[in-house]
mmCIF file of C-alpha atoms and ligand atoms in Angstrom:
data_model
loop_
_atom_site.group_PDB
_atom_site.id
_atom_site.type_symbol
_atom_site.label_atom_id
_atom_site.label_comp_id
_atom_site.label_asym_id
_atom_site.label_seq_id
_atom_site.Cartn_x
_atom_site.Cartn_y
_atom_site.Cartn_z
ATOM 1 C CA MET A 1102 12.575 3.093 -12.547
ATOM 2 C CA ARG A 1103 13.540 -0.641 -12.698
ATOM 3 C CA ILE A 1104 15.827 -2.583 -10.119
ATOM 4 C CA ARG A 1105 19.026 -4.169 -11.141
ATOM 5 C CA GLU A 1106 20.662 -5.059 -8.150
ATOM 6 C CA LEU A 1107 19.681 -5.337 -4.657
ATOM 7 C CA ILE A 1108 21.925 -5.543 -1.357
ATOM 8 C CA LEU A 1109 20.986 -6.346 2.098
ATOM 9 C CA ARG A 1110 23.772 -5.717 4.462
ATOM 10 C CA PRO A 1111 21.910 -7.174 6.215
ATOM 11 C CA PHE A 1112 18.029 -7.243 6.499
ATOM 12 C CA ARG A 1113 15.766 -9.630 8.812
ATOM 13 C CA ASN A 1114 17.370 -13.191 8.352
ATOM 14 C CA LEU A 1115 19.326 -12.109 5.157
ATOM 15 C CA ALA A 1116 22.704 -11.288 6.629
ATOM 16 C CA ALA A 1117 25.162 -10.401 3.490
ATOM 17 C CA PHE A 1118 22.959 -10.892 0.463
ATOM 18 C CA GLN A 1119 23.314 -9.734 -2.760
ATOM 19 C CA LEU A 1120 20.746 -10.125 -6.083
ATOM 20 C CA ASN A 1121 21.198 -9.121 -9.660
ATOM 21 C CA PHE A 1122 18.202 -8.803 -11.791
ATOM 22 C CA ALA A 1123 19.609 -9.385 -14.940
ATOM 23 C CA ALA A 1124 16.268 -9.856 -16.771
ATOM 24 C CA ASP A 1125 13.661 -7.536 -15.948
ATOM 25 C CA ASN A 1126 11.322 -10.234 -14.616
ATOM 26 C CA ALA A 1127 12.492 -12.642 -12.108
ATOM 27 C CA LEU A 1128 10.861 -15.503 -10.255
ATOM 28 C CA VAL A 1129 12.566 -15.804 -6.703
ATOM 29 C CA PHE A 1130 12.116 -19.579 -5.551
ATOM 30 C CA GLY A 1131 13.371 -21.518 -2.686
ATOM 31 C CA PRO A 1132 12.243 -23.367 0.590
ATOM 32 C CA ASN A 1133 9.653 -22.051 3.231
ATOM 33 C CA GLY A 1134 11.137 -19.572 5.393
ATOM 34 C CA ARG A 1135 14.350 -18.754 3.315
ATOM 35 C CA GLY A 1136 13.719 -14.881 2.800
ATOM 36 C CA LYS A 1137 11.693 -14.795 -0.159
ATOM 37 C CA SER A 1138 8.891 -12.308 1.404
ATOM 38 C CA ASN A 1139 11.575 -10.684 3.377
ATOM 39 C CA ILE A 1140 13.452 -9.668 -0.161
ATOM 40 C CA LEU A 1141 10.359 -8.177 -1.511
ATOM 41 C CA GLU A 1142 9.788 -6.268 1.785
ATOM 42 C CA ALA A 1143 13.367 -4.757 1.478
ATOM 43 C CA ILE A 1144 12.727 -3.644 -2.194
ATOM 44 C CA SER A 1145 9.513 -2.186 -1.156
ATOM 45 C CA TYR A 1146 11.093 -0.239 1.790
ATOM 46 C CA LEU A 1147 12.928 1.661 -0.955
ATOM 47 C CA SER A 1148 9.874 2.834 -2.263
ATOM 48 C CA ILE A 1149 7.555 3.722 0.541
ATOM 49 C CA GLY A 1150 10.116 4.058 3.171
ATOM 50 C CA LYS A 1151 8.443 1.731 5.711
ATOM 51 C CA SER A 1152 7.572 -1.858 5.990
ATOM 52 C CA VAL A 1153 4.669 -2.724 3.375
ATOM 53 C CA ARG A 1154 3.659 -5.570 5.821
ATOM 54 C CA GLY A 1155 3.188 -3.050 8.591
ATOM 55 C CA ALA A 1156 6.060 -4.122 10.559
ATOM 56 C CA LYS A 1157 8.009 -1.651 12.839
ATOM 57 C CA ASP A 1158 11.378 -0.468 11.563
ATOM 58 C CA PRO A 1159 13.039 -2.425 14.920
ATOM 59 C CA GLN A 1160 11.315 -5.928 13.867
ATOM 60 C CA ALA A 1161 13.200 -5.795 10.504
ATOM 61 C CA VAL A 1162 16.604 -5.412 12.422
ATOM 62 C CA PRO A 1163 18.148 -9.015 12.471
ATOM 63 C CA HIS A 1164 17.684 -10.677 15.887
ATOM 64 C CA GLY A 1165 20.527 -9.595 18.228
ATOM 65 C CA GLU A 1166 21.665 -6.851 15.488
ATOM 66 C CA GLU A 1167 21.794 -3.129 15.944
ATOM 67 C CA PHE A 1168 20.737 -2.090 12.335
ATOM 68 C CA PHE A 1169 19.372 -2.920 8.995
ATOM 69 C CA ASP A 1170 20.833 -1.743 5.613
ATOM 70 C CA ILE A 1171 19.126 -1.747 2.256
ATOM 71 C CA GLN A 1172 20.681 -0.468 -0.967
ATOM 72 C CA ALA A 1173 19.700 -1.097 -4.482
ATOM 73 C CA ILE A 1174 20.774 0.315 -7.998
ATOM 74 C CA CYS A 1175 17.967 1.098 -9.956
ATOM 75 C CA THR A 1176 17.698 2.505 -13.351
ATOM 76 C CA ASP A 1177 15.392 4.671 -15.625
ATOM 77 C CA GLU A 1178 15.947 5.207 -19.061
ATOM 78 C CA ARG A 1179 19.395 6.970 -18.963
ATOM 79 C CA HIS A 1180 20.869 6.851 -15.713
ATOM 80 C CA ASP A 1181 21.546 4.489 -12.674
ATOM 81 C CA HIS A 1182 20.498 5.690 -9.256
ATOM 82 C CA GLN A 1183 21.641 4.286 -5.921
ATOM 83 C CA LEU A 1184 18.733 3.796 -3.050
ATOM 84 C CA ARG A 1185 19.585 3.106 0.407
ATOM 85 C CA ILE A 1186 17.697 3.008 3.694
ATOM 86 C CA PHE A 1187 19.686 2.461 6.660
ATOM 87 C CA TYR A 1188 17.894 2.177 10.008
ATOM 88 C CA GLY A 1189 19.875 1.951 13.235
ATOM 89 C CA LYS A 1190 18.456 1.416 16.972
ATOM 90 C CA LYS A 1191 20.599 4.355 17.911
ATOM 91 C CA GLU A 1192 20.763 6.534 14.683
ATOM 92 C CA GLY A 1193 17.098 6.172 13.646
ATOM 93 C CA LYS A 1194 16.187 5.604 9.881
ATOM 94 C CA LYS A 1195 17.880 7.717 7.227
ATOM 95 C CA ALA A 1196 17.121 7.690 3.265
ATOM 96 C CA PHE A 1197 19.754 8.176 0.575
ATOM 97 C CA VAL A 1198 19.527 8.508 -3.344
ATOM 98 C CA ASP A 1199 22.931 8.578 -4.925
ATOM 99 C CA ALA A 1200 24.614 8.807 -1.512
ATOM 100 C CA ASN A 1201 22.591 12.132 -0.723
ATOM 101 C CA PRO A 1202 20.865 12.024 2.405
ATOM 102 C CA LEU A 1203 16.997 13.092 2.364
ATOM 103 C CA PRO A 1204 15.786 15.678 4.673
ATOM 104 C CA ARG A 1205 13.059 13.303 5.405
ATOM 105 C CA VAL A 1206 12.521 9.352 4.867
ATOM 106 C CA SER A 1207 9.109 10.196 3.258
ATOM 107 C CA ASP A 1208 10.908 12.351 0.542
ATOM 108 C CA LEU A 1209 11.961 8.963 -1.032
ATOM 109 C CA LEU A 1210 8.278 8.325 -1.890
ATOM 110 C CA GLY A 1211 7.747 8.834 -5.585
ATOM 111 C CA VAL A 1212 11.369 7.905 -6.482
ATOM 112 C CA PHE A 1213 11.084 4.562 -7.138
ATOM 113 C CA ARG A 1214 7.516 3.026 -7.555
ATOM 114 C CA THR A 1215 6.509 -0.306 -6.664
ATOM 115 C CA VAL A 1216 3.197 -2.289 -6.315
ATOM 116 C CA HIS A 1217 3.271 -5.192 -3.988
ATOM 117 C CA PHE A 1218 1.146 -7.928 -3.502
ATOM 118 C CA SER A 1219 1.056 -10.774 -0.575
ATOM 119 C CA PRO A 1220 -1.377 -13.371 -0.138
ATOM 120 C CA GLU A 1221 -1.711 -12.121 3.624
ATOM 121 C CA ASP A 1222 -3.368 -9.099 2.394
ATOM 122 C CA VAL A 1223 -6.171 -11.054 1.055
ATOM 123 C CA SER A 1224 -7.429 -11.954 4.312
ATOM 124 C CA LEU A 1225 -6.125 -8.748 5.971
ATOM 125 C CA VAL A 1226 -7.621 -6.338 3.655
ATOM 126 C CA LEU A 1227 -10.859 -8.226 3.325
ATOM 127 C CA ARG A 1228 -11.415 -8.239 7.418
ATOM 128 C CA PHE A 1229 -10.187 -4.838 8.223
ATOM 129 C CA PRO A 1230 -11.454 -1.413 7.033
ATOM 130 C CA ALA A 1231 -8.171 0.309 8.236
ATOM 131 C CA GLN A 1232 -6.409 -2.332 5.786
ATOM 132 C CA ARG A 1233 -8.534 -0.942 2.924
ATOM 133 C CA ARG A 1234 -8.058 2.696 3.601
ATOM 134 C CA ARG A 1235 -4.135 1.839 3.788
ATOM 135 C CA LEU A 1236 -4.361 0.353 0.282
ATOM 136 C CA LEU A 1237 -5.783 3.515 -1.046
ATOM 137 C CA ASP A 1238 -3.508 5.567 1.046
ATOM 138 C CA ILE A 1239 -0.207 3.790 0.055
ATOM 139 C CA LEU A 1240 -1.173 4.230 -3.572
ATOM 140 C CA ILE A 1241 -2.303 7.586 -3.721
ATOM 141 C CA SER A 1242 1.108 8.738 -1.663
ATOM 142 C CA GLN A 1243 3.076 7.365 -4.158
ATOM 143 C CA SER A 1244 1.634 9.337 -7.084
ATOM 144 C CA SER A 1245 1.234 12.690 -5.046
ATOM 145 C CA GLY A 1246 3.221 14.262 -2.692
ATOM 146 C CA SER A 1247 0.602 16.372 -1.319
ATOM 147 C CA TYR A 1248 -1.843 13.628 -0.382
ATOM 148 C CA LEU A 1249 0.589 12.431 2.024
ATOM 149 C CA ARG A 1250 1.228 15.684 3.593
ATOM 150 C CA ASP A 1251 -2.693 16.380 3.885
ATOM 151 C CA LEU A 1252 -3.174 12.847 5.516
ATOM 152 C CA GLN A 1253 -0.297 13.244 7.935
ATOM 153 C CA ARG A 1254 -1.684 16.812 8.699
ATOM 154 C CA TYR A 1255 -5.144 15.548 8.837
ATOM 155 C CA ASN A 1256 -4.098 12.690 11.440
ATOM 156 C CA HIS A 1257 -2.566 15.295 13.670
ATOM 157 C CA VAL A 1258 -5.531 17.535 13.597
ATOM 158 C CA LEU A 1259 -7.578 14.290 14.468
ATOM 159 C CA THR A 1260 -5.182 12.956 17.188
ATOM 160 C CA GLN A 1261 -5.511 16.817 18.865
ATOM 161 C CA ARG A 1262 -9.634 16.746 18.578
ATOM 162 C CA ASN A 1263 -9.871 13.254 20.125
ATOM 163 C CA HIS A 1264 -7.636 14.424 23.061
ATOM 164 C CA LEU A 1265 -10.106 17.408 23.683
ATOM 165 C CA LEU A 1266 -13.028 14.894 23.098
ATOM 166 C CA ARG A 1267 -11.473 12.263 25.379
ATOM 167 C CA ALA A 1268 -10.783 14.975 28.333
ATOM 168 C CA ALA A 1269 -14.689 15.832 27.981
ATOM 169 C CA LYS A 1270 -15.523 12.251 28.190
ATOM 170 C CA LYS A 1271 -13.691 11.861 31.472
ATOM 171 C CA SER A 1272 -15.073 14.987 33.101
ATOM 172 C CA ASN A 1273 -18.519 13.875 32.120
ATOM 173 C CA ARG A 1274 -19.101 17.275 31.134
ATOM 174 C CA GLY A 1275 -20.828 15.886 28.003
ATOM 175 C CA HIS A 1276 -19.805 18.575 25.507
ATOM 176 C CA VAL A 1277 -16.649 20.473 24.481
ATOM 177 C CA ASP A 1278 -16.956 24.481 24.055
ATOM 178 C CA ARG A 1279 -17.879 25.271 20.607
ATOM 179 C CA GLN A 1280 -15.033 27.686 20.654
ATOM 180 C CA VAL A 1281 -12.658 25.361 21.678
ATOM 181 C CA MET A 1282 -13.440 22.950 18.893
ATOM 182 C CA GLU A 1283 -14.217 25.146 16.149
ATOM 183 C CA PRO A 1284 -10.432 25.517 15.051
ATOM 184 C CA TRP A 1285 -9.888 22.025 14.785
ATOM 185 C CA ASP A 1286 -13.258 21.356 12.889
ATOM 186 C CA ALA A 1287 -12.535 23.769 10.475
ATOM 187 C CA GLN A 1288 -9.131 22.178 9.600
ATOM 188 C CA LEU A 1289 -10.434 18.575 9.687
ATOM 189 C CA VAL A 1290 -13.292 19.634 7.279
ATOM 190 C CA GLU A 1291 -10.745 21.345 4.891
ATOM 191 C CA LEU A 1292 -8.148 18.801 4.906
ATOM 192 C CA GLY A 1293 -10.937 15.835 5.132
ATOM 193 C CA ALA A 1294 -12.682 16.967 2.105
ATOM 194 C CA GLY A 1295 -9.303 17.097 -0.035
ATOM 195 C CA ILE A 1296 -8.358 13.588 1.093
ATOM 196 C CA ARG A 1297 -11.810 12.476 0.221
ATOM 197 C CA LYS A 1298 -11.945 14.197 -3.241
ATOM 198 C CA TYR A 1299 -8.209 12.312 -3.951
ATOM 199 C CA ARG A 1300 -9.631 8.843 -2.924
ATOM 200 C CA LEU A 1301 -12.812 9.278 -4.705
ATOM 201 C CA GLY A 1302 -10.917 10.439 -7.940
ATOM 202 C CA ALA A 1303 -8.263 7.688 -7.339
ATOM 203 C CA LEU A 1304 -11.109 4.998 -7.180
ATOM 204 C CA GLU A 1305 -12.987 6.246 -10.068
ATOM 205 C CA LYS A 1306 -9.805 5.627 -12.100
ATOM 206 C CA LEU A 1307 -9.056 2.399 -10.811
ATOM 207 C CA ASN A 1308 -12.444 0.825 -11.475
ATOM 208 C CA GLU A 1309 -12.035 0.541 -14.910
ATOM 209 C CA PRO A 1310 -8.653 -1.212 -15.191
ATOM 210 C CA PHE A 1311 -9.912 -3.428 -11.937
ATOM 211 C CA THR A 1312 -13.045 -4.455 -13.714
ATOM 212 C CA ARG A 1313 -11.002 -5.182 -16.770
ATOM 213 C CA TYR A 1314 -8.657 -7.307 -14.916
ATOM 214 C CA TYR A 1315 -10.740 -9.281 -13.051
ATOM 215 C CA ASP A 1316 -12.983 -9.976 -15.988
ATOM 216 C CA ARG A 1317 -9.839 -11.537 -17.879
ATOM 217 C CA PHE A 1318 -9.371 -13.775 -15.101
ATOM 218 C CA SER A 1319 -12.780 -14.991 -14.492
ATOM 219 C CA PRO A 1320 -14.069 -17.669 -16.652
ATOM 220 C CA ASP A 1321 -17.794 -16.874 -15.833
ATOM 221 C CA LYS A 1322 -17.427 -13.313 -16.306
ATOM 222 C CA GLU A 1323 -18.480 -12.022 -12.826
ATOM 223 C CA GLU A 1324 -18.555 -8.472 -12.775
ATOM 224 C CA ALA A 1325 -16.187 -7.153 -9.943
ATOM 225 C CA VAL A 1326 -16.465 -3.404 -8.495
ATOM 226 C CA ILE A 1327 -14.938 -1.339 -5.838
ATOM 227 C CA THR A 1328 -17.016 1.406 -4.196
ATOM 228 C CA TYR A 1329 -16.191 4.174 -1.681
ATOM 229 C CA GLN A 1330 -18.215 3.918 1.548
ATOM 230 C CA GLY A 1331 -18.614 7.104 3.352
ATOM 231 C CA ALA A 1332 -18.901 10.146 0.627
ATOM 232 C CA LYS A 1333 -20.237 10.628 -2.874
ATOM 233 C CA GLU A 1334 -18.182 12.020 -5.702
ATOM 234 C CA GLY A 1335 -18.841 15.730 -5.758
ATOM 235 C CA GLU A 1336 -17.100 18.949 -5.784
ATOM 236 C CA LEU A 1337 -14.742 20.274 -2.915
ATOM 237 C CA GLU A 1338 -17.475 22.579 -1.578
ATOM 238 C CA ALA A 1339 -20.035 19.697 -1.308
ATOM 239 C CA LEU A 1340 -17.520 17.505 0.319
ATOM 240 C CA ARG A 1341 -16.595 20.160 2.924
ATOM 241 C CA ALA A 1342 -20.305 20.643 3.486
ATOM 242 C CA GLU A 1343 -20.984 17.235 3.985
ATOM 243 C CA LEU A 1344 -18.063 16.743 6.548
ATOM 244 C CA LYS A 1345 -19.146 19.936 8.332
ATOM 245 C CA GLU A 1346 -22.807 18.496 8.534
ATOM 246 C CA ALA A 1347 -21.637 15.136 9.724
ATOM 247 C CA LEU A 1348 -19.399 17.032 12.568
ATOM 248 C CA GLU A 1349 -22.499 18.976 13.521
ATOM 249 C CA ARG A 1350 -24.887 15.590 13.811
ATOM 250 C CA HIS A 1351 -22.534 13.923 16.044
ATOM 251 C CA ARG A 1352 -21.131 16.619 18.170
ATOM 252 C CA ASP A 1353 -23.047 15.437 21.580
ATOM 253 C CA GLN A 1354 -22.242 11.821 20.800
ATOM 254 C CA GLU A 1355 -18.363 12.619 20.254
ATOM 255 C CA ALA A 1356 -18.506 13.915 23.607
ATOM 256 C CA GLN A 1357 -19.867 11.022 24.853
ATOM 257 C CA MET A 1358 -17.734 8.644 23.163
ATOM 258 C CA GLY A 1359 -14.290 10.702 23.457
ATOM 259 C CA HIS A 1360 -13.194 10.448 19.829
ATOM 260 C CA THR A 1361 -14.174 11.626 16.376
ATOM 261 C CA LEU A 1362 -16.826 9.425 14.466
ATOM 262 C CA SER A 1363 -17.155 10.904 11.002
ATOM 263 C CA GLY A 1364 -14.362 11.630 8.397
ATOM 264 C CA PRO A 1365 -12.021 9.783 5.972
ATOM 265 C CA HIS A 1366 -10.542 8.032 8.844
ATOM 266 C CA ARG A 1367 -13.549 5.998 8.962
ATOM 267 C CA ASP A 1368 -14.523 5.410 5.260
ATOM 268 C CA ASP A 1369 -14.155 2.233 3.770
ATOM 269 C CA LEU A 1370 -14.147 0.457 0.643
ATOM 270 C CA LYS A 1371 -16.124 -2.495 -0.532
ATOM 271 C CA PHE A 1372 -15.501 -4.837 -3.274
ATOM 272 C CA THR A 1373 -18.602 -6.423 -4.937
ATOM 273 C CA LEU A 1374 -18.699 -9.721 -7.431
ATOM 274 C CA ASN A 1375 -21.868 -9.494 -9.326
ATOM 275 C CA GLY A 1376 -23.238 -6.952 -6.680
ATOM 276 C CA GLU A 1377 -22.627 -9.287 -3.803
ATOM 277 C CA SER A 1378 -20.069 -8.522 -1.133
ATOM 278 C CA ALA A 1379 -16.832 -10.081 -1.851
ATOM 279 C CA GLU A 1380 -15.884 -10.461 1.614
ATOM 280 C CA ILE A 1381 -18.853 -12.262 2.458
ATOM 281 C CA TYR A 1382 -19.561 -14.422 -0.302
ATOM 282 C CA ALA A 1383 -16.508 -14.943 -2.679
ATOM 283 C CA SER A 1384 -14.214 -18.286 -2.478
ATOM 284 C CA GLU A 1385 -10.493 -18.166 -1.353
ATOM 285 C CA GLY A 1386 -9.383 -18.112 -5.153
ATOM 286 C CA GLN A 1387 -11.949 -15.506 -6.159
ATOM 287 C CA LEU A 1388 -10.876 -13.158 -3.161
ATOM 288 C CA LYS A 1389 -7.338 -13.652 -4.361
ATOM 289 C CA THR A 1390 -8.062 -12.871 -7.720
ATOM 290 C CA VAL A 1391 -9.849 -9.499 -6.560
ATOM 291 C CA LEU A 1392 -6.658 -8.412 -4.873
ATOM 292 C CA ILE A 1393 -4.315 -9.289 -7.708
ATOM 293 C CA SER A 1394 -6.744 -7.318 -10.025
ATOM 294 C CA TRP A 1395 -6.746 -4.389 -7.931
ATOM 295 C CA LYS A 1396 -2.801 -4.659 -7.521
ATOM 296 C CA LEU A 1397 -2.772 -4.714 -11.321
ATOM 297 C CA ALA A 1398 -5.150 -1.719 -11.516
ATOM 298 C CA GLU A 1399 -3.111 0.069 -9.180
ATOM 299 C CA ALA A 1400 0.086 -0.236 -11.437
ATOM 300 C CA ARG A 1401 -1.883 1.130 -14.310
ATOM 301 C CA TYR A 1402 -3.180 3.966 -12.309
ATOM 302 C CA MET A 1403 0.091 5.020 -11.149
ATOM 303 C CA GLU A 1404 1.743 4.792 -14.698
ATOM 304 C CA GLU A 1405 -1.140 7.020 -15.949
ATOM 305 C CA GLN A 1406 -0.605 9.459 -12.931
ATOM 306 C CA THR A 1407 3.347 9.506 -13.367
ATOM 307 C CA GLY A 1408 3.935 8.792 -16.708
ATOM 308 C CA ARG A 1409 6.133 5.606 -15.459
ATOM 309 C CA GLN A 1410 5.198 2.070 -14.775
ATOM 310 C CA PRO A 1411 5.790 0.694 -11.176
ATOM 311 C CA VAL A 1412 7.576 -2.500 -10.229
ATOM 312 C CA LEU A 1413 5.356 -5.082 -9.496
ATOM 313 C CA LEU A 1414 6.508 -7.010 -6.578
ATOM 314 C CA LEU A 1415 4.234 -10.226 -6.412
ATOM 315 C CA ASP A 1416 4.957 -12.579 -3.244
ATOM 316 C CA ASP A 1417 3.835 -16.012 -3.470
ATOM 317 C CA VAL A 1418 1.348 -15.049 -6.011
ATOM 318 C CA PHE A 1419 0.574 -18.402 -7.840
ATOM 319 C CA SER A 1420 -0.585 -20.415 -4.975
ATOM 320 C CA GLU A 1421 -4.205 -21.472 -4.519
ATOM 321 C CA LEU A 1422 -4.897 -20.014 -8.342
ATOM 322 C CA ASP A 1423 -6.416 -23.001 -10.894
ATOM 323 C CA PRO A 1424 -4.314 -23.307 -13.812
ATOM 324 C CA GLY A 1425 -6.745 -21.132 -16.082
ATOM 325 C CA ARG A 1426 -5.971 -18.275 -13.738
ATOM 326 C CA THR A 1427 -2.046 -18.883 -13.211
ATOM 327 C CA GLY A 1428 -2.030 -18.875 -17.491
ATOM 328 C CA LYS A 1429 -4.003 -15.365 -17.366
ATOM 329 C CA LEU A 1430 -1.495 -14.283 -14.811
ATOM 330 C CA LEU A 1431 1.330 -15.028 -16.724
ATOM 331 C CA ASP A 1432 0.185 -13.353 -19.676
ATOM 332 C CA ILE A 1433 -0.810 -10.270 -18.142
ATOM 333 C CA ILE A 1434 2.596 -10.143 -16.243
ATOM 334 C CA ASN A 1435 4.594 -10.201 -19.702
ATOM 335 C CA GLU A 1436 2.520 -6.973 -20.511
ATOM 336 C CA PHE A 1437 4.299 -5.079 -17.324
ATOM 337 C CA GLU A 1438 7.979 -3.836 -17.801
ATOM 338 C CA GLN A 1439 9.259 -5.186 -14.461
ATOM 339 C CA VAL A 1440 7.787 -7.956 -12.416
ATOM 340 C CA ILE A 1441 9.564 -9.780 -9.214
ATOM 341 C CA ALA A 1442 7.577 -12.760 -7.977
ATOM 342 C CA THR A 1443 8.431 -15.709 -5.683
ATOM 343 C CA THR A 1444 7.547 -19.228 -5.118
ATOM 344 C CA PRO A 1445 8.299 -21.911 -2.657
ATOM 345 C CA GLN A 1446 7.896 -24.383 -5.905
ATOM 346 C CA LYS A 1447 10.542 -24.984 -8.638
ATOM 347 C CA PRO A 1448 9.477 -22.812 -11.645
ATOM 348 C CA ASP A 1449 7.876 -24.700 -14.435
ATOM 349 C CA ALA A 1450 8.339 -24.096 -18.141
ATOM 350 C CA ARG A 1451 5.555 -21.933 -18.400
ATOM 351 C CA GLN A 1452 7.053 -19.779 -15.600
ATOM 352 C CA GLU A 1453 10.359 -19.875 -17.222
ATOM 353 C CA SER A 1454 8.860 -18.337 -20.322
ATOM 354 C CA SER A 1455 8.027 -15.228 -18.404
ATOM 355 C CA PHE A 1456 10.326 -14.920 -15.827
ATOM 356 C CA GLU A 1457 14.117 -15.288 -15.229
ATOM 357 C CA PRO A 1458 14.366 -18.100 -12.382
ATOM 358 C CA ILE A 1459 16.500 -17.013 -9.347
ATOM 359 C CA ASP A 1460 17.363 -20.050 -7.069
ATOM 360 C CA LEU A 1461 17.985 -18.735 -3.294
ATOM 361 C CA GLN A 1462 19.515 -22.277 -2.805
ATOM 362 C CA LYS A 1463 22.411 -21.504 -4.690
HETATM 363 N N1 ATP W 1028 14.118 -9.479 12.315
HETATM 364 C C1 ATP W 1028 14.633 -10.816 11.972
HETATM 365 N N2 ATP W 1028 15.833 -11.629 12.257
HETATM 366 C C2 ATP W 1028 16.159 -12.708 11.823
HETATM 367 N N3 ATP W 1028 15.192 -13.295 11.365
HETATM 368 C C3 ATP W 1028 13.896 -12.956 10.981
HETATM 369 C C4 ATP W 1028 13.741 -11.492 11.359
HETATM 370 N N4 ATP W 1028 12.222 -11.527 10.562
HETATM 371 C C5 ATP W 1028 12.054 -12.498 9.908
HETATM 372 N N5 ATP W 1028 13.065 -13.528 10.222
HETATM 373 C C6 ATP W 1028 12.947 -14.843 9.699
HETATM 374 O O1 ATP W 1028 13.163 -14.768 8.342
HETATM 375 C C7 ATP W 1028 12.900 -16.093 8.020
HETATM 376 C C8 ATP W 1028 12.626 -16.070 6.311
HETATM 377 O O2 ATP W 1028 11.156 -15.072 6.227
HETATM 378 P P1 ATP W 1028 10.121 -15.271 4.635
HETATM 379 O O3 ATP W 1028 9.074 -14.539 5.484
HETATM 380 O O4 ATP W 1028 10.957 -14.072 4.109
HETATM 381 O O5 ATP W 1028 10.491 -16.488 4.204
HETATM 382 P P2 ATP W 1028 9.773 -16.977 2.703
HETATM 383 O O6 ATP W 1028 10.858 -17.445 2.083
HETATM 384 O O7 ATP W 1028 8.907 -16.004 2.374
HETATM 385 O O8 ATP W 1028 9.025 -18.127 3.208
HETATM 386 P P3 ATP W 1028 7.658 -18.848 2.762
HETATM 387 O O9 ATP W 1028 7.797 -19.465 1.552
HETATM 388 O O10 ATP W 1028 7.157 -19.764 4.001
HETATM 389 O O11 ATP W 1028 6.723 -17.690 2.470
HETATM 390 C C9 ATP W 1028 12.144 -16.555 8.731
HETATM 391 O O12 ATP W 1028 12.424 -17.952 9.366
HETATM 392 C C10 ATP W 1028 11.811 -15.741 9.902
HETATM 393 O O13 ATP W 1028 11.777 -16.049 11.071
HETATM 394 MG MG1 MG W 1029 6.712 -15.670 2.278
#
């Protein structure tokens, strides 16, 4: 699905805002603080039902107001569809497709798919394992409904289990009765193995386009690879056994620490360039290229999984890239169906050959 029109009434600093995407690719430009990142965040809200920047819903309500309201006209090959997310401080959050309210906001996932890149993510993703897991989780949730449900159930079980462990820690008992723990462990193992299976499978498919895109950017032909840290590719049965064994092994330690020490919530992704850890050794521009390549690979992965290409939302993507990499990126952008990007600079001739410029000053 492509986006044709965006209406924000209101969203963050944009009070009564309307934008038409006449051409497929748009480069939104305007001064700092004008609302460019907010526009891409709003578009992505319609896709994942929440802030891609990790903001809480009330933070996206304009200061002094009571609600935000994001609407868009999107189109697949044949039909126009109206998507809408409304959040009111009193009413809560509601999602609509063609004016029909959805039972849950998360039912929106998979209707309109996007991939969002922001320069803030470069440092976040490289610094925090939780952000790297989030990267994978958002990606897989958009291409599989059951993944998100399993993840939510896993997190629920994890919370319950951690309550028991915390209580054990407080009471200085040093252990939790096996009988009490076993039902939680069994669910954790079952759901956790499924989540790992999904993640490992997704990563395996992602590595090929990731390496290929990074290779196109990199003049020195550095090899970029992503590895999953925490479990090895295997059958569900082996993944279950591995999780079960880890729970057994940590049993005493968990009661002392008061939380669950192993499982997909502790796993990580590692980015390497020529075998060396990217987060430690790579330059700023290289790191940015790593994340851009990941995002482009995400788009290809989603396309392969669903048969539809997501819309690419690239916030301030050109800053810090040298002219060579900028040129490569523009070539690659032309290979996608719809890319919406932002920049604080007036677009140059090369950018104008790939994008319709949209001037926010007007
Ligand atoms: N809830 C809110 N209510 C009102 N204004 C907000 C809210 N949240 C953010 N803003 C404001 O929105 C403005 C635009 O932010 P945004 O990040 O979209 O700018 P930008 O055009 O991307 O700028 P830059 O070029 O620096 O990246 C900022 O001045 C910010 O303070
Ligand atoms: Mg911005």
